[in-house]
Amino acid sequence: MENIPNLSDIKRAHQRISKIILETPVMTSHSINEMAGCDIFFKCENFQKVGAFKMRGAANMILGFRPEERENGFATHSSGNHAQAVALAAKLSGTKAYVVMPKNSTTVKIEATKGYGAEVILCEPNEASRIKTCDEVIERTGAIFVPPFDDYRIIAGQATVAKELMEEVPDLDILMTPVGGGGLAAGTALAAHLLDPNTEVILGEPKNADDCFQSLKKGKIIPVKTPDTIADGLKTTVGERNFDIIKNHVSDIYTVTEDEIIDAMKMIWERMKIIIEPSCAVPFAALLKHKERFAGKQVGIILTGGNVDLANLPF
């Protein structure tokens, strides 16, 4: 896909992946709404296959290839949820996955990726090593590379989360997601723009990994240098295709501290009795920090995933 996805592309993506993804539930909490001063509708991608929204983008790209084109399998590099998504989507499409993961990835995510049938190749925990190792795997196997976020097929797949949420809860005033590489953020911004331009999109980002916030201020991508955040899924620099969509269709980005992320995560665990990972809590933390911006509004928040190392909780 060479161009920014249109509504037909997003609808086709949704139809393509519908046979191997779940339509996740939308949940609310009366006590959280009272504390927040608005009505929040949580789209629970923590209940998605592999425990994260990443399944959608990976499935859309992999199923977009004909069976004979999938014979050499698919390869990617990822520290977690995208790794598992590529592994399972490849397995369900009848082929093999090769996943390069940093040595310091959480054990639960490495083991889950292996459990979905992927061959996991560990590398040094830096971007250069990830890319070099993945290139070597592709050279060795002939596998097709599945980008984590900077690809229009991935973006179209991730856009299906917002599409489902907006179809279930019409007339949302605001949609919120976290932003890391920007696949979900860009897909959400596109879906909102195409389905209901009156719906604002607001992103949350850790203050300790605020490259997208800085990039929007400067008008060009400012790479993240030393991200140090509990929200491990958001440590990546925003992709070029993603940033182009975000700067045109996102109203605001709010940054939050590590303590604010932990407090928001704990509140969802306690009040809603569901497991979310730290990255999930970032947009909710942003809402709680700026309550006046959301007062009296109908707000959709995408809970991005629930893959947590239970032996290493922050509370």
PDB file of C-alpha atoms in Angstrom:
ATOM      1  CA  MET A   1       0.000   0.000   0.000  1.00  0.00           C
ATOM      2  CA  GLU A   2       1.702   3.176  -1.253  1.00  0.00           C
ATOM      3  CA  ASN A   3      -0.799   5.798  -0.129  1.00  0.00           C
ATOM      4  CA  ILE A   4      -2.403   6.856   3.133  1.00  0.00           C
ATOM      5  CA  PRO A   5      -5.299   4.443   3.756  1.00  0.00           C
ATOM      6  CA  ASN A   6      -8.788   5.674   2.902  1.00  0.00           C
ATOM      7  CA  LEU A   7     -12.055   4.478   4.442  1.00  0.00           C
ATOM      8  CA  SER A   8     -12.384   1.652   1.900  1.00  0.00           C
ATOM      9  CA  ASP A   9      -8.876   0.439   2.817  1.00  0.00           C
ATOM     10  CA  ILE A  10      -9.779   0.385   6.518  1.00  0.00           C
ATOM     11  CA  LYS A  11     -13.051  -1.461   5.833  1.00  0.00           C
ATOM     12  CA  ARG A  12     -11.222  -4.004   3.654  1.00  0.00           C
ATOM     13  CA  ALA A  13      -8.616  -4.466   6.384  1.00  0.00           C
ATOM     14  CA  HIS A  14     -11.381  -5.103   8.919  1.00  0.00           C
ATOM     15  CA  GLN A  15     -13.037  -7.677   6.689  1.00  0.00           C
ATOM     16  CA  ARG A  16      -9.683  -9.362   5.952  1.00  0.00           C
ATOM     17  CA  ILE A  17      -8.656  -9.788   9.572  1.00  0.00           C
ATOM     18  CA  SER A  18     -12.103 -10.528  11.024  1.00  0.00           C
ATOM     19  CA  LYS A  19     -11.598 -14.280  10.755  1.00  0.00           C
ATOM     20  CA  ILE A  20      -8.526 -14.316  13.015  1.00  0.00           C
ATOM     21  CA  ILE A  21      -9.034 -11.424  15.463  1.00  0.00           C
ATOM     22  CA  LEU A  22     -11.570 -10.793  18.217  1.00  0.00           C
ATOM     23  CA  GLU A  23     -14.029  -7.907  18.334  1.00  0.00           C
ATOM     24  CA  THR A  24     -13.089  -6.759  21.810  1.00  0.00           C
ATOM     25  CA  PRO A  25     -15.562  -5.442  24.389  1.00  0.00           C
ATOM     26  CA  VAL A  26     -16.135  -1.827  25.412  1.00  0.00           C
ATOM     27  CA  MET A  27     -16.270  -1.364  29.189  1.00  0.00           C
ATOM     28  CA  THR A  28     -17.257   1.494  31.500  1.00  0.00           C
ATOM     29  CA  SER A  29     -16.867   2.234  35.187  1.00  0.00           C
ATOM     30  CA  HIS A  30     -19.298   4.452  37.085  1.00  0.00           C
ATOM     31  CA  SER A  31     -16.740   5.226  39.807  1.00  0.00           C
ATOM     32  CA  ILE A  32     -14.042   6.157  37.275  1.00  0.00           C
ATOM     33  CA  ASN A  33     -16.498   8.389  35.404  1.00  0.00           C
ATOM     34  CA  GLU A  34     -17.321  10.176  38.655  1.00  0.00           C
ATOM     35  CA  MET A  35     -13.649  10.749  39.457  1.00  0.00           C
ATOM     36  CA  ALA A  36     -12.823  11.840  35.908  1.00  0.00           C
ATOM     37  CA  GLY A  37     -15.840  14.110  35.424  1.00  0.00           C
ATOM     38  CA  CYS A  38     -16.683  12.629  32.034  1.00  0.00           C
ATOM     39  CA  ASP A  39     -18.050   9.437  30.458  1.00  0.00           C
ATOM     40  CA  ILE A  40     -15.216   7.089  29.457  1.00  0.00           C
ATOM     41  CA  PHE A  41     -15.626   4.103  27.165  1.00  0.00           C
ATOM     42  CA  PHE A  42     -12.639   1.745  27.390  1.00  0.00           C
ATOM     43  CA  LYS A  43     -12.007  -0.343  24.252  1.00  0.00           C
ATOM     44  CA  CYS A  44     -10.391  -3.442  25.728  1.00  0.00           C
ATOM     45  CA  GLU A  45      -7.674  -4.605  23.350  1.00  0.00           C
ATOM     46  CA  ASN A  46      -6.056  -6.212  26.397  1.00  0.00           C
ATOM     47  CA  PHE A  47      -8.584  -8.989  25.613  1.00  0.00           C
ATOM     48  CA  GLN A  48      -7.417  -9.242  21.989  1.00  0.00           C
ATOM     49  CA  LYS A  49      -5.566 -12.339  20.757  1.00  0.00           C
ATOM     50  CA  VAL A  50      -1.927 -12.117  21.956  1.00  0.00           C
ATOM     51  CA  GLY A  51      -3.251  -9.647  24.536  1.00  0.00           C
ATOM     52  CA  ALA A  52      -2.760  -6.526  22.418  1.00  0.00           C
ATOM     53  CA  PHE A  53      -4.063  -4.481  19.483  1.00  0.00           C
ATOM     54  CA  LYS A  54      -0.890  -5.347  17.539  1.00  0.00           C
ATOM     55  CA  MET A  55      -2.626  -8.488  16.278  1.00  0.00           C
ATOM     56  CA  ARG A  56      -4.707  -6.356  13.917  1.00  0.00           C
ATOM     57  CA  GLY A  57      -1.900  -4.696  12.001  1.00  0.00           C
ATOM     58  CA  ALA A  58       0.181  -7.857  11.736  1.00  0.00           C
ATOM     59  CA  ALA A  59      -2.836  -9.855  10.544  1.00  0.00           C
ATOM     60  CA  ASN A  60      -3.734  -7.245   7.938  1.00  0.00           C
ATOM     61  CA  MET A  61      -0.259  -7.258   6.433  1.00  0.00           C
ATOM     62  CA  ILE A  62       0.302 -11.029   6.530  1.00  0.00           C
ATOM     63  CA  LEU A  63      -3.149 -11.962   5.188  1.00  0.00           C
ATOM     64  CA  GLY A  64      -2.660  -9.406   2.423  1.00  0.00           C
ATOM     65  CA  PHE A  65      -0.171 -11.792   0.776  1.00  0.00           C
ATOM     66  CA  ARG A  66      -1.330 -14.747  -1.315  1.00  0.00           C
ATOM     67  CA  PRO A  67      -0.641 -18.206   0.214  1.00  0.00           C
ATOM     68  CA  GLU A  68       2.160 -18.921  -2.257  1.00  0.00           C
ATOM     69  CA  GLU A  69       3.839 -15.627  -1.301  1.00  0.00           C
ATOM     70  CA  ARG A  70       3.879 -16.635   2.374  1.00  0.00           C
ATOM     71  CA  GLU A  71       5.959 -19.789   1.911  1.00  0.00           C
ATOM     72  CA  ASN A  72       9.226 -18.358   3.301  1.00  0.00           C
ATOM     73  CA  GLY A  73       7.462 -16.909   6.300  1.00  0.00           C
ATOM     74  CA  PHE A  74       7.618 -13.483   7.921  1.00  0.00           C
ATOM     75  CA  ALA A  75      10.231 -11.723  10.032  1.00  0.00           C
ATOM     76  CA  THR A  76      10.213  -8.788  12.398  1.00  0.00           C
ATOM     77  CA  HIS A  77      12.025  -7.230  15.331  1.00  0.00           C
ATOM     78  CA  SER A  78      10.092  -6.316  18.469  1.00  0.00           C
ATOM     79  CA  SER A  79      10.433  -6.251  22.239  1.00  0.00           C
ATOM     80  CA  GLY A  80       6.999  -7.656  22.844  1.00  0.00           C
ATOM     81  CA  ASN A  81       3.456  -7.311  21.584  1.00  0.00           C
ATOM     82  CA  HIS A  82       4.269  -6.937  17.870  1.00  0.00           C
ATOM     83  CA  ALA A  83       6.524  -9.992  18.208  1.00  0.00           C
ATOM     84  CA  GLN A  84       3.640 -12.083  19.507  1.00  0.00           C
ATOM     85  CA  ALA A  85       1.251 -10.687  16.908  1.00  0.00           C
ATOM     86  CA  VAL A  86       3.504 -11.599  13.972  1.00  0.00           C
ATOM     87  CA  ALA A  87       4.108 -15.045  15.478  1.00  0.00           C
ATOM     88  CA  LEU A  88       0.404 -15.862  15.830  1.00  0.00           C
ATOM     89  CA  ALA A  89      -0.750 -14.210  12.594  1.00  0.00           C
ATOM     90  CA  ALA A  90       1.912 -16.162  10.674  1.00  0.00           C
ATOM     91  CA  LYS A  91       0.886 -19.401  12.376  1.00  0.00           C
ATOM     92  CA  LEU A  92      -2.819 -18.827  11.638  1.00  0.00           C
ATOM     93  CA  SER A  93      -2.007 -18.071   7.998  1.00  0.00           C
ATOM     94  CA  GLY A  94      -0.116 -21.359   7.702  1.00  0.00           C
ATOM     95  CA  THR A  95       3.473 -20.170   7.688  1.00  0.00           C
ATOM     96  CA  LYS A  96       6.531 -19.477   9.871  1.00  0.00           C
ATOM     97  CA  ALA A  97       7.623 -16.419  11.842  1.00  0.00           C
ATOM     98  CA  TYR A  98      11.164 -15.314  12.718  1.00  0.00           C
ATOM     99  CA  VAL A  99      11.245 -12.763  15.502  1.00  0.00           C
ATOM    100  CA  VAL A 100      14.284 -10.787  16.644  1.00  0.00           C
ATOM    101  CA  MET A 101      13.927  -9.694  20.265  1.00  0.00           C
ATOM    102  CA  PRO A 102      16.303  -7.723  22.518  1.00  0.00           C
ATOM    103  CA  LYS A 103      17.958  -9.801  25.243  1.00  0.00           C
ATOM    104  CA  ASN A 104      16.332  -7.631  27.905  1.00  0.00           C
ATOM    105  CA  SER A 105      12.760  -8.260  26.710  1.00  0.00           C
ATOM    106  CA  THR A 106      10.504  -9.529  29.480  1.00  0.00           C
ATOM    107  CA  THR A 107      10.584 -13.299  29.871  1.00  0.00           C
ATOM    108  CA  VAL A 108       6.801 -13.521  29.603  1.00  0.00           C
ATOM    109  CA  LYS A 109       6.875 -11.906  26.135  1.00  0.00           C
ATOM    110  CA  ILE A 110       9.780 -14.027  24.859  1.00  0.00           C
ATOM    111  CA  GLU A 111       8.113 -17.230  26.027  1.00  0.00           C
ATOM    112  CA  ALA A 112       4.742 -16.193  24.610  1.00  0.00           C
ATOM    113  CA  THR A 113       6.314 -15.459  21.212  1.00  0.00           C
ATOM    114  CA  LYS A 114       7.926 -18.897  21.187  1.00  0.00           C
ATOM    115  CA  GLY A 115       4.630 -20.397  22.315  1.00  0.00           C
ATOM    116  CA  TYR A 116       2.916 -19.022  19.210  1.00  0.00           C
ATOM    117  CA  GLY A 117       5.377 -21.004  17.104  1.00  0.00           C
ATOM    118  CA  ALA A 118       7.963 -18.363  16.189  1.00  0.00           C
ATOM    119  CA  GLU A 119      11.704 -18.876  16.027  1.00  0.00           C
ATOM    120  CA  VAL A 120      13.046 -16.229  18.427  1.00  0.00           C
ATOM    121  CA  ILE A 121      16.498 -14.748  17.797  1.00  0.00           C
ATOM    122  CA  LEU A 122      17.891 -12.633  20.643  1.00  0.00           C
ATOM    123  CA  CYS A 123      20.002  -9.535  19.972  1.00  0.00           C
ATOM    124  CA  GLU A 124      21.641  -6.656  21.847  1.00  0.00           C
ATOM    125  CA  PRO A 125      19.117  -4.170  23.306  1.00  0.00           C
ATOM    126  CA  ASN A 126      19.532  -1.348  20.818  1.00  0.00           C
ATOM    127  CA  GLU A 127      17.880  -0.336  17.535  1.00  0.00           C
ATOM    128  CA  ALA A 128      20.979  -0.904  15.370  1.00  0.00           C
ATOM    129  CA  SER A 129      21.385  -4.493  16.610  1.00  0.00           C
ATOM    130  CA  ARG A 130      17.684  -5.232  16.109  1.00  0.00           C
ATOM    131  CA  ILE A 131      17.756  -4.034  12.504  1.00  0.00           C
ATOM    132  CA  LYS A 132      21.075  -5.741  11.646  1.00  0.00           C
ATOM    133  CA  THR A 133      20.000  -9.076  13.150  1.00  0.00           C
ATOM    134  CA  CYS A 134      16.613  -8.942  11.431  1.00  0.00           C
ATOM    135  CA  ASP A 135      18.277  -8.161   8.066  1.00  0.00           C
ATOM    136  CA  GLU A 136      20.504 -11.224   8.543  1.00  0.00           C
ATOM    137  CA  VAL A 137      17.470 -13.408   9.283  1.00  0.00           C
ATOM    138  CA  ILE A 138      15.691 -12.155   6.148  1.00  0.00           C
ATOM    139  CA  GLU A 139      18.823 -12.818   4.077  1.00  0.00           C
ATOM    140  CA  ARG A 140      19.038 -16.362   5.490  1.00  0.00           C
ATOM    141  CA  THR A 141      15.353 -17.309   5.204  1.00  0.00           C
ATOM    142  CA  GLY A 142      13.830 -15.194   2.447  1.00  0.00           C
ATOM    143  CA  ALA A 143      11.126 -14.144   4.925  1.00  0.00           C
ATOM    144  CA  ILE A 144       9.029 -10.999   4.342  1.00  0.00           C
ATOM    145  CA  PHE A 145       9.618  -8.157   6.795  1.00  0.00           C
ATOM    146  CA  VAL A 146       6.614  -7.019   8.855  1.00  0.00           C
ATOM    147  CA  PRO A 147       7.303  -3.467  10.119  1.00  0.00           C
ATOM    148  CA  PRO A 148       6.184  -2.762  13.689  1.00  0.00           C
ATOM    149  CA  PHE A 149       4.365   0.483  12.798  1.00  0.00           C
ATOM    150  CA  ASP A 150       5.763   2.537   9.897  1.00  0.00           C
ATOM    151  CA  ASP A 151       3.696   0.943   7.136  1.00  0.00           C
ATOM    152  CA  TYR A 152       0.274   1.856   5.726  1.00  0.00           C
ATOM    153  CA  ARG A 153      -0.920  -1.774   5.893  1.00  0.00           C
ATOM    154  CA  ILE A 154      -0.090  -1.850   9.600  1.00  0.00           C
ATOM    155  CA  ILE A 155      -1.773   1.526  10.132  1.00  0.00           C
ATOM    156  CA  ALA A 156      -4.937   0.374   8.316  1.00  0.00           C
ATOM    157  CA  GLY A 157      -5.095  -2.737  10.511  1.00  0.00           C
ATOM    158  CA  GLN A 158      -4.701  -0.720  13.711  1.00  0.00           C
ATOM    159  CA  ALA A 159      -7.393   1.715  12.515  1.00  0.00           C
ATOM    160  CA  THR A 160      -9.955  -1.076  12.887  1.00  0.00           C
ATOM    161  CA  VAL A 161      -9.863  -0.669  16.699  1.00  0.00           C
ATOM    162  CA  ALA A 162     -11.276   2.865  16.486  1.00  0.00           C
ATOM    163  CA  LYS A 163     -13.692   1.778  13.749  1.00  0.00           C
ATOM    164  CA  GLU A 164     -15.201  -0.859  16.068  1.00  0.00           C
ATOM    165  CA  LEU A 165     -15.334   1.555  19.016  1.00  0.00           C
ATOM    166  CA  MET A 166     -16.986   4.348  17.005  1.00  0.00           C
ATOM    167  CA  GLU A 167     -19.551   1.935  15.575  1.00  0.00           C
ATOM    168  CA  GLU A 168     -20.436   0.669  19.056  1.00  0.00           C
ATOM    169  CA  VAL A 169     -20.390   4.098  20.737  1.00  0.00           C
ATOM    170  CA  PRO A 170     -21.483   6.756  18.217  1.00  0.00           C
ATOM    171  CA  ASP A 171     -21.024  10.475  18.907  1.00  0.00           C
ATOM    172  CA  LEU A 172     -17.772  10.249  20.857  1.00  0.00           C
ATOM    173  CA  ASP A 173     -16.351  13.721  21.483  1.00  0.00           C
ATOM    174  CA  ILE A 174     -12.774  12.529  21.948  1.00  0.00           C
ATOM    175  CA  LEU A 175     -10.728   9.416  21.170  1.00  0.00           C
ATOM    176  CA  MET A 176      -7.513   8.715  23.078  1.00  0.00           C
ATOM    177  CA  THR A 177      -4.577   6.361  22.561  1.00  0.00           C
ATOM    178  CA  PRO A 178      -0.976   6.231  23.697  1.00  0.00           C
ATOM    179  CA  VAL A 179       1.733   6.986  21.136  1.00  0.00           C
ATOM    180  CA  GLY A 180       5.021   5.147  20.647  1.00  0.00           C
ATOM    181  CA  GLY A 181       5.854   4.221  17.063  1.00  0.00           C
ATOM    182  CA  GLY A 182       2.466   5.610  16.105  1.00  0.00           C
ATOM    183  CA  GLY A 183       0.705   2.754  14.311  1.00  0.00           C
ATOM    184  CA  LEU A 184      -2.339   2.839  16.579  1.00  0.00           C
ATOM    185  CA  ALA A 185      -2.226   6.621  17.032  1.00  0.00           C
ATOM    186  CA  ALA A 186      -2.134   7.218  13.270  1.00  0.00           C
ATOM    187  CA  GLY A 187      -4.777   4.561  12.591  1.00  0.00           C
ATOM    188  CA  THR A 188      -7.067   6.037  15.246  1.00  0.00           C
ATOM    189  CA  ALA A 189      -6.581   9.568  13.911  1.00  0.00           C
ATOM    190  CA  LEU A 190      -7.376   8.385  10.370  1.00  0.00           C
ATOM    191  CA  ALA A 191     -10.447   6.409  11.418  1.00  0.00           C
ATOM    192  CA  ALA A 192     -11.827   9.351  13.403  1.00  0.00           C
ATOM    193  CA  HIS A 193     -11.177  11.780  10.550  1.00  0.00           C
ATOM    194  CA  LEU A 194     -12.851   9.508   7.996  1.00  0.00           C
ATOM    195  CA  LEU A 195     -15.787   8.277  10.103  1.00  0.00           C
ATOM    196  CA  ASP A 196     -16.610  11.429  12.096  1.00  0.00           C
ATOM    197  CA  PRO A 197     -14.400  14.518  11.669  1.00  0.00           C
ATOM    198  CA  ASN A 198     -16.079  16.052  14.740  1.00  0.00           C
ATOM    199  CA  THR A 199     -14.355  13.467  16.960  1.00  0.00           C
ATOM    200  CA  GLU A 200     -11.093  14.856  18.315  1.00  0.00           C
ATOM    201  CA  VAL A 201      -8.064  12.618  18.792  1.00  0.00           C
ATOM    202  CA  ILE A 202      -5.793  13.264  21.771  1.00  0.00           C
ATOM    203  CA  LEU A 203      -2.662  11.221  22.480  1.00  0.00           C
ATOM    204  CA  GLY A 204      -0.858  10.385  25.707  1.00  0.00           C
ATOM    205  CA  GLU A 205       2.919   9.971  25.904  1.00  0.00           C
ATOM    206  CA  PRO A 206       5.389   9.354  28.750  1.00  0.00           C
ATOM    207  CA  LYS A 207       7.351  12.487  29.668  1.00  0.00           C
ATOM    208  CA  ASN A 208      10.469  10.281  29.701  1.00  0.00           C
ATOM    209  CA  ALA A 209       9.922   9.236  26.057  1.00  0.00           C
ATOM    210  CA  ASP A 210       8.214  12.285  24.561  1.00  0.00           C
ATOM    211  CA  ASP A 211       9.610  12.237  21.031  1.00  0.00           C
ATOM    212  CA  CYS A 212       6.205  12.654  19.368  1.00  0.00           C
ATOM    213  CA  PHE A 213       5.362  15.620  21.610  1.00  0.00           C
ATOM    214  CA  GLN A 214       8.730  17.220  20.789  1.00  0.00           C
ATOM    215  CA  SER A 215       8.371  16.367  17.100  1.00  0.00           C
ATOM    216  CA  LEU A 216       4.983  18.085  16.856  1.00  0.00           C
ATOM    217  CA  LYS A 217       6.422  21.214  18.490  1.00  0.00           C
ATOM    218  CA  LYS A 218       9.372  21.296  16.054  1.00  0.00           C
ATOM    219  CA  GLY A 219       7.423  20.193  12.977  1.00  0.00           C
ATOM    220  CA  LYS A 220       9.851  17.352  12.249  1.00  0.00           C
ATOM    221  CA  ILE A 221      10.713  14.011  13.835  1.00  0.00           C
ATOM    222  CA  ILE A 222      12.987  14.373  16.862  1.00  0.00           C
ATOM    223  CA  PRO A 223      14.267  10.853  17.640  1.00  0.00           C
ATOM    224  CA  VAL A 224      13.946   9.575  21.192  1.00  0.00           C
ATOM    225  CA  LYS A 225      17.422   9.471  22.764  1.00  0.00           C
ATOM    226  CA  THR A 226      17.349   7.762  26.148  1.00  0.00           C
ATOM    227  CA  PRO A 227      13.768   6.646  26.832  1.00  0.00           C
ATOM    228  CA  ASP A 228      13.414   5.591  30.450  1.00  0.00           C
ATOM    229  CA  THR A 229       9.805   4.703  31.118  1.00  0.00           C
ATOM    230  CA  ILE A 230       7.794   1.898  32.673  1.00  0.00           C
ATOM    231  CA  ALA A 231       5.630   2.087  29.514  1.00  0.00           C
ATOM    232  CA  ASP A 232       7.972  -0.215  27.598  1.00  0.00           C
ATOM    233  CA  GLY A 233       5.750  -0.327  24.516  1.00  0.00           C
ATOM    234  CA  LEU A 234       6.222   3.429  23.989  1.00  0.00           C
ATOM    235  CA  LYS A 235      10.013   3.721  23.923  1.00  0.00           C
ATOM    236  CA  THR A 236      10.223   3.834  20.117  1.00  0.00           C
ATOM    237  CA  THR A 237      10.592   6.924  17.930  1.00  0.00           C
ATOM    238  CA  VAL A 238       7.439   7.735  15.947  1.00  0.00           C
ATOM    239  CA  GLY A 239       7.519   6.537  12.321  1.00  0.00           C
ATOM    240  CA  GLU A 240       7.539   8.888   9.335  1.00  0.00           C
ATOM    241  CA  ARG A 241       4.237   7.764   7.799  1.00  0.00           C
ATOM    242  CA  ASN A 242       2.665   7.759  11.244  1.00  0.00           C
ATOM    243  CA  PHE A 243       3.916  11.264  12.063  1.00  0.00           C
ATOM    244  CA  ASP A 244       2.523  12.690   8.825  1.00  0.00           C
ATOM    245  CA  ILE A 245      -0.952  11.447   9.759  1.00  0.00           C
ATOM    246  CA  ILE A 246      -0.632  12.459  13.423  1.00  0.00           C
ATOM    247  CA  LYS A 247       0.397  16.052  12.694  1.00  0.00           C
ATOM    248  CA  ASN A 248      -2.588  16.487  10.365  1.00  0.00           C
ATOM    249  CA  HIS A 249      -5.305  14.777  12.398  1.00  0.00           C
ATOM    250  CA  VAL A 250      -4.397  14.901  16.113  1.00  0.00           C
ATOM    251  CA  SER A 251      -5.578  17.792  18.307  1.00  0.00           C
ATOM    252  CA  ASP A 252      -3.207  17.449  21.276  1.00  0.00           C
ATOM    253  CA  ILE A 253      -0.529  15.305  22.890  1.00  0.00           C
ATOM    254  CA  TYR A 254      -0.273  15.343  26.679  1.00  0.00           C
ATOM    255  CA  THR A 255       2.767  13.976  28.512  1.00  0.00           C
ATOM    256  CA  VAL A 256       2.635  12.233  31.879  1.00  0.00           C
ATOM    257  CA  THR A 257       5.148  11.277  34.570  1.00  0.00           C
ATOM    258  CA  GLU A 258       6.028   7.769  35.661  1.00  0.00           C
ATOM    259  CA  ASP A 259       4.087   8.191  38.916  1.00  0.00           C
ATOM    260  CA  GLU A 260       1.027   9.386  36.989  1.00  0.00           C
ATOM    261  CA  ILE A 261       1.225   6.318  34.722  1.00  0.00           C
ATOM    262  CA  ILE A 262       1.480   3.963  37.717  1.00  0.00           C
ATOM    263  CA  ASP A 263      -1.418   5.640  39.546  1.00  0.00           C
ATOM    264  CA  ALA A 264      -3.658   5.422  36.455  1.00  0.00           C
ATOM    265  CA  MET A 265      -2.708   1.792  35.864  1.00  0.00           C
ATOM    266  CA  LYS A 266      -3.455   0.919  39.499  1.00  0.00           C
ATOM    267  CA  MET A 267      -6.833   2.670  39.333  1.00  0.00           C
ATOM    268  CA  ILE A 268      -7.948   0.574  36.347  1.00  0.00           C
ATOM    269  CA  TRP A 269      -6.752  -2.642  38.005  1.00  0.00           C
ATOM    270  CA  GLU A 270      -8.600  -1.768  41.225  1.00  0.00           C
ATOM    271  CA  ARG A 271     -11.791  -0.222  39.874  1.00  0.00           C
ATOM    272  CA  MET A 272     -12.355  -2.325  36.745  1.00  0.00           C
ATOM    273  CA  LYS A 273     -10.734  -5.588  37.874  1.00  0.00           C
ATOM    274  CA  ILE A 274      -8.891  -6.002  34.571  1.00  0.00           C
ATOM    275  CA  ILE A 275      -5.190  -6.372  33.760  1.00  0.00           C
ATOM    276  CA  ILE A 276      -3.594  -3.656  31.668  1.00  0.00           C
ATOM    277  CA  GLU A 277       0.072  -3.001  30.968  1.00  0.00           C
ATOM    278  CA  PRO A 278       1.683   0.377  31.749  1.00  0.00           C
ATOM    279  CA  SER A 279       1.505   1.711  28.159  1.00  0.00           C
ATOM    280  CA  CYS A 280      -2.308   1.328  28.349  1.00  0.00           C
ATOM    281  CA  ALA A 281      -2.542   3.653  31.298  1.00  0.00           C
ATOM    282  CA  VAL A 282      -0.807   6.600  29.615  1.00  0.00           C
ATOM    283  CA  PRO A 283      -3.842   8.216  27.896  1.00  0.00           C
ATOM    284  CA  PHE A 284      -5.984   7.662  30.999  1.00  0.00           C
ATOM    285  CA  ALA A 285      -3.256   9.320  33.090  1.00  0.00           C
ATOM    286  CA  ALA A 286      -3.292  12.247  30.625  1.00  0.00           C
ATOM    287  CA  LEU A 287      -7.068  12.584  31.026  1.00  0.00           C
ATOM    288  CA  LEU A 288      -6.813  12.600  34.820  1.00  0.00           C
ATOM    289  CA  LYS A 289      -4.059  15.230  34.624  1.00  0.00           C
ATOM    290  CA  HIS A 290      -6.163  17.538  32.414  1.00  0.00           C
ATOM    291  CA  LYS A 291      -9.707  16.890  33.690  1.00  0.00           C
ATOM    292  CA  GLU A 292     -10.913  20.333  32.645  1.00  0.00           C
ATOM    293  CA  ARG A 293     -10.178  19.489  28.988  1.00  0.00           C
ATOM    294  CA  PHE A 294     -12.494  16.478  29.136  1.00  0.00           C
ATOM    295  CA  ALA A 295     -15.205  17.687  31.526  1.00  0.00           C
ATOM    296  CA  GLY A 296     -18.662  16.474  30.522  1.00  0.00           C
ATOM    297  CA  LYS A 297     -17.376  14.826  27.323  1.00  0.00           C
ATOM    298  CA  GLN A 298     -17.890  11.350  25.873  1.00  0.00           C
ATOM    299  CA  VAL A 299     -14.370   9.928  25.685  1.00  0.00           C
ATOM    300  CA  GLY A 300     -13.167   6.683  24.115  1.00  0.00           C
ATOM    301  CA  ILE A 301      -9.864   5.294  25.398  1.00  0.00           C
ATOM    302  CA  ILE A 302      -8.156   2.357  23.701  1.00  0.00           C
ATOM    303  CA  LEU A 303      -6.624   0.000  26.266  1.00  0.00           C
ATOM    304  CA  THR A 304      -3.782  -1.270  24.142  1.00  0.00           C
ATOM    305  CA  GLY A 305      -2.683  -4.463  25.866  1.00  0.00           C
ATOM    306  CA  GLY A 306      -2.492  -6.604  28.959  1.00  0.00           C
ATOM    307  CA  ASN A 307       0.855  -8.379  28.749  1.00  0.00           C
ATOM    308  CA  VAL A 308       2.364  -7.731  32.173  1.00  0.00           C
ATOM    309  CA  ASP A 309       5.234  -9.367  34.036  1.00  0.00           C
ATOM    310  CA  LEU A 310       3.259 -10.242  37.181  1.00  0.00           C
ATOM    311  CA  ALA A 311       6.496 -10.787  39.106  1.00  0.00           C
ATOM    312  CA  ASN A 312       7.521  -7.189  38.491  1.00  0.00           C
ATOM    313  CA  LEU A 313       4.492  -4.984  39.104  1.00  0.00           C
ATOM    314  CA  PRO A 314       5.045  -1.296  39.923  1.00  0.00           C
ATOM    315  CA  PHE A 315       2.580  -1.295  42.823  1.00  0.00           C
TER     316      PHE A 315
END
